[in-house]
Tab-separated table of N, CA and C in Angstrom:
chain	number	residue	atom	x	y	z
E	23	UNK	N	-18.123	-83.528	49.843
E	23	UNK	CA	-18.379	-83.093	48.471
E	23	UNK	C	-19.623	-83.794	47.954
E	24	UNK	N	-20.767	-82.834	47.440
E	24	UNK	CA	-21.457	-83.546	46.461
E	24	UNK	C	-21.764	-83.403	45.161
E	25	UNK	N	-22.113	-84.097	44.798
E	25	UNK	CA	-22.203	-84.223	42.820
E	25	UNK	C	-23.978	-84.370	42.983
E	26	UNK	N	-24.340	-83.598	42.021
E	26	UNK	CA	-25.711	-83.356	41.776
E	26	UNK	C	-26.189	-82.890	40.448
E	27	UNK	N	-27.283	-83.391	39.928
E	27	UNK	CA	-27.632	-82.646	38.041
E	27	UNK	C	-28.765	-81.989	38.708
E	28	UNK	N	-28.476	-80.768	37.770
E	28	UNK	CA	-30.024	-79.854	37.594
E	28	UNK	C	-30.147	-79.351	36.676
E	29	UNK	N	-31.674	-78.583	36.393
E	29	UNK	CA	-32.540	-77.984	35.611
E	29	UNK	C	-33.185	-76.884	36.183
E	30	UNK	N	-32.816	-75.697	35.820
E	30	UNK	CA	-33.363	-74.358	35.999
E	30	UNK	C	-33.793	-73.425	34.803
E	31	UNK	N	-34.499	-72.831	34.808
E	31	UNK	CA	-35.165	-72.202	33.644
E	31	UNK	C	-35.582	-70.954	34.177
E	32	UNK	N	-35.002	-70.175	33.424
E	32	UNK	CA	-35.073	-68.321	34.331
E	32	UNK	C	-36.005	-67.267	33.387
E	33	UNK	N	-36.866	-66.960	33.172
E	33	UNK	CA	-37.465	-65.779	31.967
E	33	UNK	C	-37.235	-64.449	32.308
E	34	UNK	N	-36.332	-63.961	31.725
E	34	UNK	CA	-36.614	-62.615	31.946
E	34	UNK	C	-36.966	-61.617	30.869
E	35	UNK	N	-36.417	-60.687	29.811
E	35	UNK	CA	-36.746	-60.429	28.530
E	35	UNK	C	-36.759	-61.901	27.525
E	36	UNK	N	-35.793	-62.587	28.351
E	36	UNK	CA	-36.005	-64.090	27.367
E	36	UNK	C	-36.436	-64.916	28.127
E	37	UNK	N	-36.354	-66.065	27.484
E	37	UNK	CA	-36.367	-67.738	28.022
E	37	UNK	C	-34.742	-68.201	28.240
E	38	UNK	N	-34.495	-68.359	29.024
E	38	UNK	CA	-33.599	-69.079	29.584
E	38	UNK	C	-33.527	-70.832	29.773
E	39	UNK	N	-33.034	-71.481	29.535
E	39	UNK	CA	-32.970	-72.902	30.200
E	39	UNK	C	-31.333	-73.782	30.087
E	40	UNK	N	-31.138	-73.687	31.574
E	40	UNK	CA	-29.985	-74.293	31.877
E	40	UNK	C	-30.137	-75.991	32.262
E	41	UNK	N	-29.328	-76.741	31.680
E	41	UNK	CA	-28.835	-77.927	32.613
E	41	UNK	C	-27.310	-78.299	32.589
E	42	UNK	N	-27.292	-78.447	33.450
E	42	UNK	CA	-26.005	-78.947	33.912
E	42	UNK	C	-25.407	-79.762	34.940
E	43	UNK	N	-24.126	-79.981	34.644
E	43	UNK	CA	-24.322	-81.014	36.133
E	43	UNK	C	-23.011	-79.849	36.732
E	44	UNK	N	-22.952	-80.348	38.651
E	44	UNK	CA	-21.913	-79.471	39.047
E	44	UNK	C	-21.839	-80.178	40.320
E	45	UNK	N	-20.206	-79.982	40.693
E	45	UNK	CA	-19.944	-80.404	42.031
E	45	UNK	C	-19.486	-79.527	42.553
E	46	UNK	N	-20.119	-79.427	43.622
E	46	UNK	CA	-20.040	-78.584	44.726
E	46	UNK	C	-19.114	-79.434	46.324
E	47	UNK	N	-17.570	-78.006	46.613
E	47	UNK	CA	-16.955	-78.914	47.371
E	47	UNK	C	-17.203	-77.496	48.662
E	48	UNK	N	-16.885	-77.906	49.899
E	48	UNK	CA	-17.088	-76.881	50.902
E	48	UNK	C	-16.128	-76.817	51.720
E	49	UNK	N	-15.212	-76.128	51.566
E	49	UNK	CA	-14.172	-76.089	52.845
E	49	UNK	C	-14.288	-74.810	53.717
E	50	UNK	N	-14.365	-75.233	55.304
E	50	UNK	CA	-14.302	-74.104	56.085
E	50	UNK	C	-15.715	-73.444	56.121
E	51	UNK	N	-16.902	-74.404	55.360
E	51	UNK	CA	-18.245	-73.614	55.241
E	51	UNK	C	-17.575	-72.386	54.866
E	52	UNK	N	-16.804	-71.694	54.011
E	52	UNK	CA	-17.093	-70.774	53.403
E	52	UNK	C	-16.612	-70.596	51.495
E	53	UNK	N	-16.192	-71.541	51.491
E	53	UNK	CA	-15.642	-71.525	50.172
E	53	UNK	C	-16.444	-72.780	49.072
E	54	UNK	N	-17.280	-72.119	48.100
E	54	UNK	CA	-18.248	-73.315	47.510
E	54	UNK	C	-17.200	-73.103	46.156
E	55	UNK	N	-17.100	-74.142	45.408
E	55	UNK	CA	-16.300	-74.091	43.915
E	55	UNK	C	-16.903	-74.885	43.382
E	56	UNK	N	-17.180	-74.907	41.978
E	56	UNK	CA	-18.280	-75.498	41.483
E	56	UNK	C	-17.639	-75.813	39.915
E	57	UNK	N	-18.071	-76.403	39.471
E	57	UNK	CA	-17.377	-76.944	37.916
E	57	UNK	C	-18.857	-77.364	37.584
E	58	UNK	N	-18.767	-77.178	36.020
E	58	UNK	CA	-20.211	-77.357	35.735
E	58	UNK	C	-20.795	-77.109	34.383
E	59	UNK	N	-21.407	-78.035	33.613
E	59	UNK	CA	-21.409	-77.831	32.174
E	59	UNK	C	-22.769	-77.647	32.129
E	60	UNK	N	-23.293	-76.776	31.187
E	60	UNK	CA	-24.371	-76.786	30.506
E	60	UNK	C	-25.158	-76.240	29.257
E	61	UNK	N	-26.473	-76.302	29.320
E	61	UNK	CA	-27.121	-75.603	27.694
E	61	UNK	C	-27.688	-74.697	27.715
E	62	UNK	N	-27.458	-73.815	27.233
E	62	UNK	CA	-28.489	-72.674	26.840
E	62	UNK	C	-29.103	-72.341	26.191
E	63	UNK	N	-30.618	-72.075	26.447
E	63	UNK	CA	-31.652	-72.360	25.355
E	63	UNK	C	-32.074	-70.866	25.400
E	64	UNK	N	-32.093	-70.466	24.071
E	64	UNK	CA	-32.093	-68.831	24.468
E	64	UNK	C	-34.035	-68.642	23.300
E	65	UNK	N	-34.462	-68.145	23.564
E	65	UNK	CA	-35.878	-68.070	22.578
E	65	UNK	C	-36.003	-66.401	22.360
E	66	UNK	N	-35.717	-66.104	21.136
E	66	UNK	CA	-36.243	-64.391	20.495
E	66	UNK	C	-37.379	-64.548	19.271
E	67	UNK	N	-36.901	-64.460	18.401
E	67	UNK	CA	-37.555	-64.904	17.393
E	67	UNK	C	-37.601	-66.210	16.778
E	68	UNK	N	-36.298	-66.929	17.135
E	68	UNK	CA	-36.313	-68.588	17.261
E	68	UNK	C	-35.233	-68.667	18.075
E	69	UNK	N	-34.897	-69.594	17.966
E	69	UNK	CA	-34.438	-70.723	18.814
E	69	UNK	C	-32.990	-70.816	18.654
E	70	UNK	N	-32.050	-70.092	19.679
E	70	UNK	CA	-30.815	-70.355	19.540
E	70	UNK	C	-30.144	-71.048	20.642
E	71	UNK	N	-29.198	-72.244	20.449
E	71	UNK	CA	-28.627	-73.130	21.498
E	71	UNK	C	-27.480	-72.834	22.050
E	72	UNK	N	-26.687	-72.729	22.517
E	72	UNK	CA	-25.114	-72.808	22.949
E	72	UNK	C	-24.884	-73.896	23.776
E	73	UNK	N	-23.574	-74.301	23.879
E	73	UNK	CA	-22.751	-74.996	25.042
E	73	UNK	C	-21.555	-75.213	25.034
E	74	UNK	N	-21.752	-74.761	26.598
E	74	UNK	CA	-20.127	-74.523	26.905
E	74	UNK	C	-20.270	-74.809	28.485
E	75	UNK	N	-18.418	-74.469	28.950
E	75	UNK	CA	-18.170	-75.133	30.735
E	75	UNK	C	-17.705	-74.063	30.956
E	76	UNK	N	-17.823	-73.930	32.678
E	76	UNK	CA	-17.472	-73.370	33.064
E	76	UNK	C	-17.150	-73.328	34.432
E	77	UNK	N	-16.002	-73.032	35.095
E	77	UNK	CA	-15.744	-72.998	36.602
E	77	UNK	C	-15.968	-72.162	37.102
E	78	UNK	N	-17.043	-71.893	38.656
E	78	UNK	CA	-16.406	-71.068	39.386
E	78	UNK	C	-16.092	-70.821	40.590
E	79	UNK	N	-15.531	-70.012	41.081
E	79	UNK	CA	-15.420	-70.355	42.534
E	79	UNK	C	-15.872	-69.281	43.298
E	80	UNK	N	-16.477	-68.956	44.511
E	80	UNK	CA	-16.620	-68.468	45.199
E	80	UNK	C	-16.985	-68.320	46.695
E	81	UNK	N	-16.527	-66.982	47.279
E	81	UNK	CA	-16.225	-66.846	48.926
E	81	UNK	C	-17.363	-66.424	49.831
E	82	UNK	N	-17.768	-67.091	51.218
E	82	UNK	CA	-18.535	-66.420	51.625
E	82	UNK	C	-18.025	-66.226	52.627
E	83	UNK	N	-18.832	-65.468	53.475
E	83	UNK	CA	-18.622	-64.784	54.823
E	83	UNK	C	-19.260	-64.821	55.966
């Protein structure tokens, strides 16, 4: 298992900017689950914030 913080910032019709932290566990190399809080910086005409958590999990193949 590792524990890691990041910063990603996505533009698409908006500005996006995430941080958060998240741990990532791997069983079987196919199953990543992730827990993970962060902010959202949203930009239209100004400046709106949110925050909130969220889990998720998912399967690969």
């Amino acid at each position: 298992c590792r524990t890691f913080q990041r910063v990603e910032c996505r533009t698409f019709q908006r500005v996006e900017c995430w941080t958060f932290q998240r741990v990532e566990c791997w069983m079987f190399q196919q199953v990543e689950c992730r827990t993970f809080q962060w902010v959202e910086c949203q930009t239209f005409q100004r400046v709106e914030c949110r925050t909130f958590q969220r889990a998720e999990c998912q399967m690969f193949r």
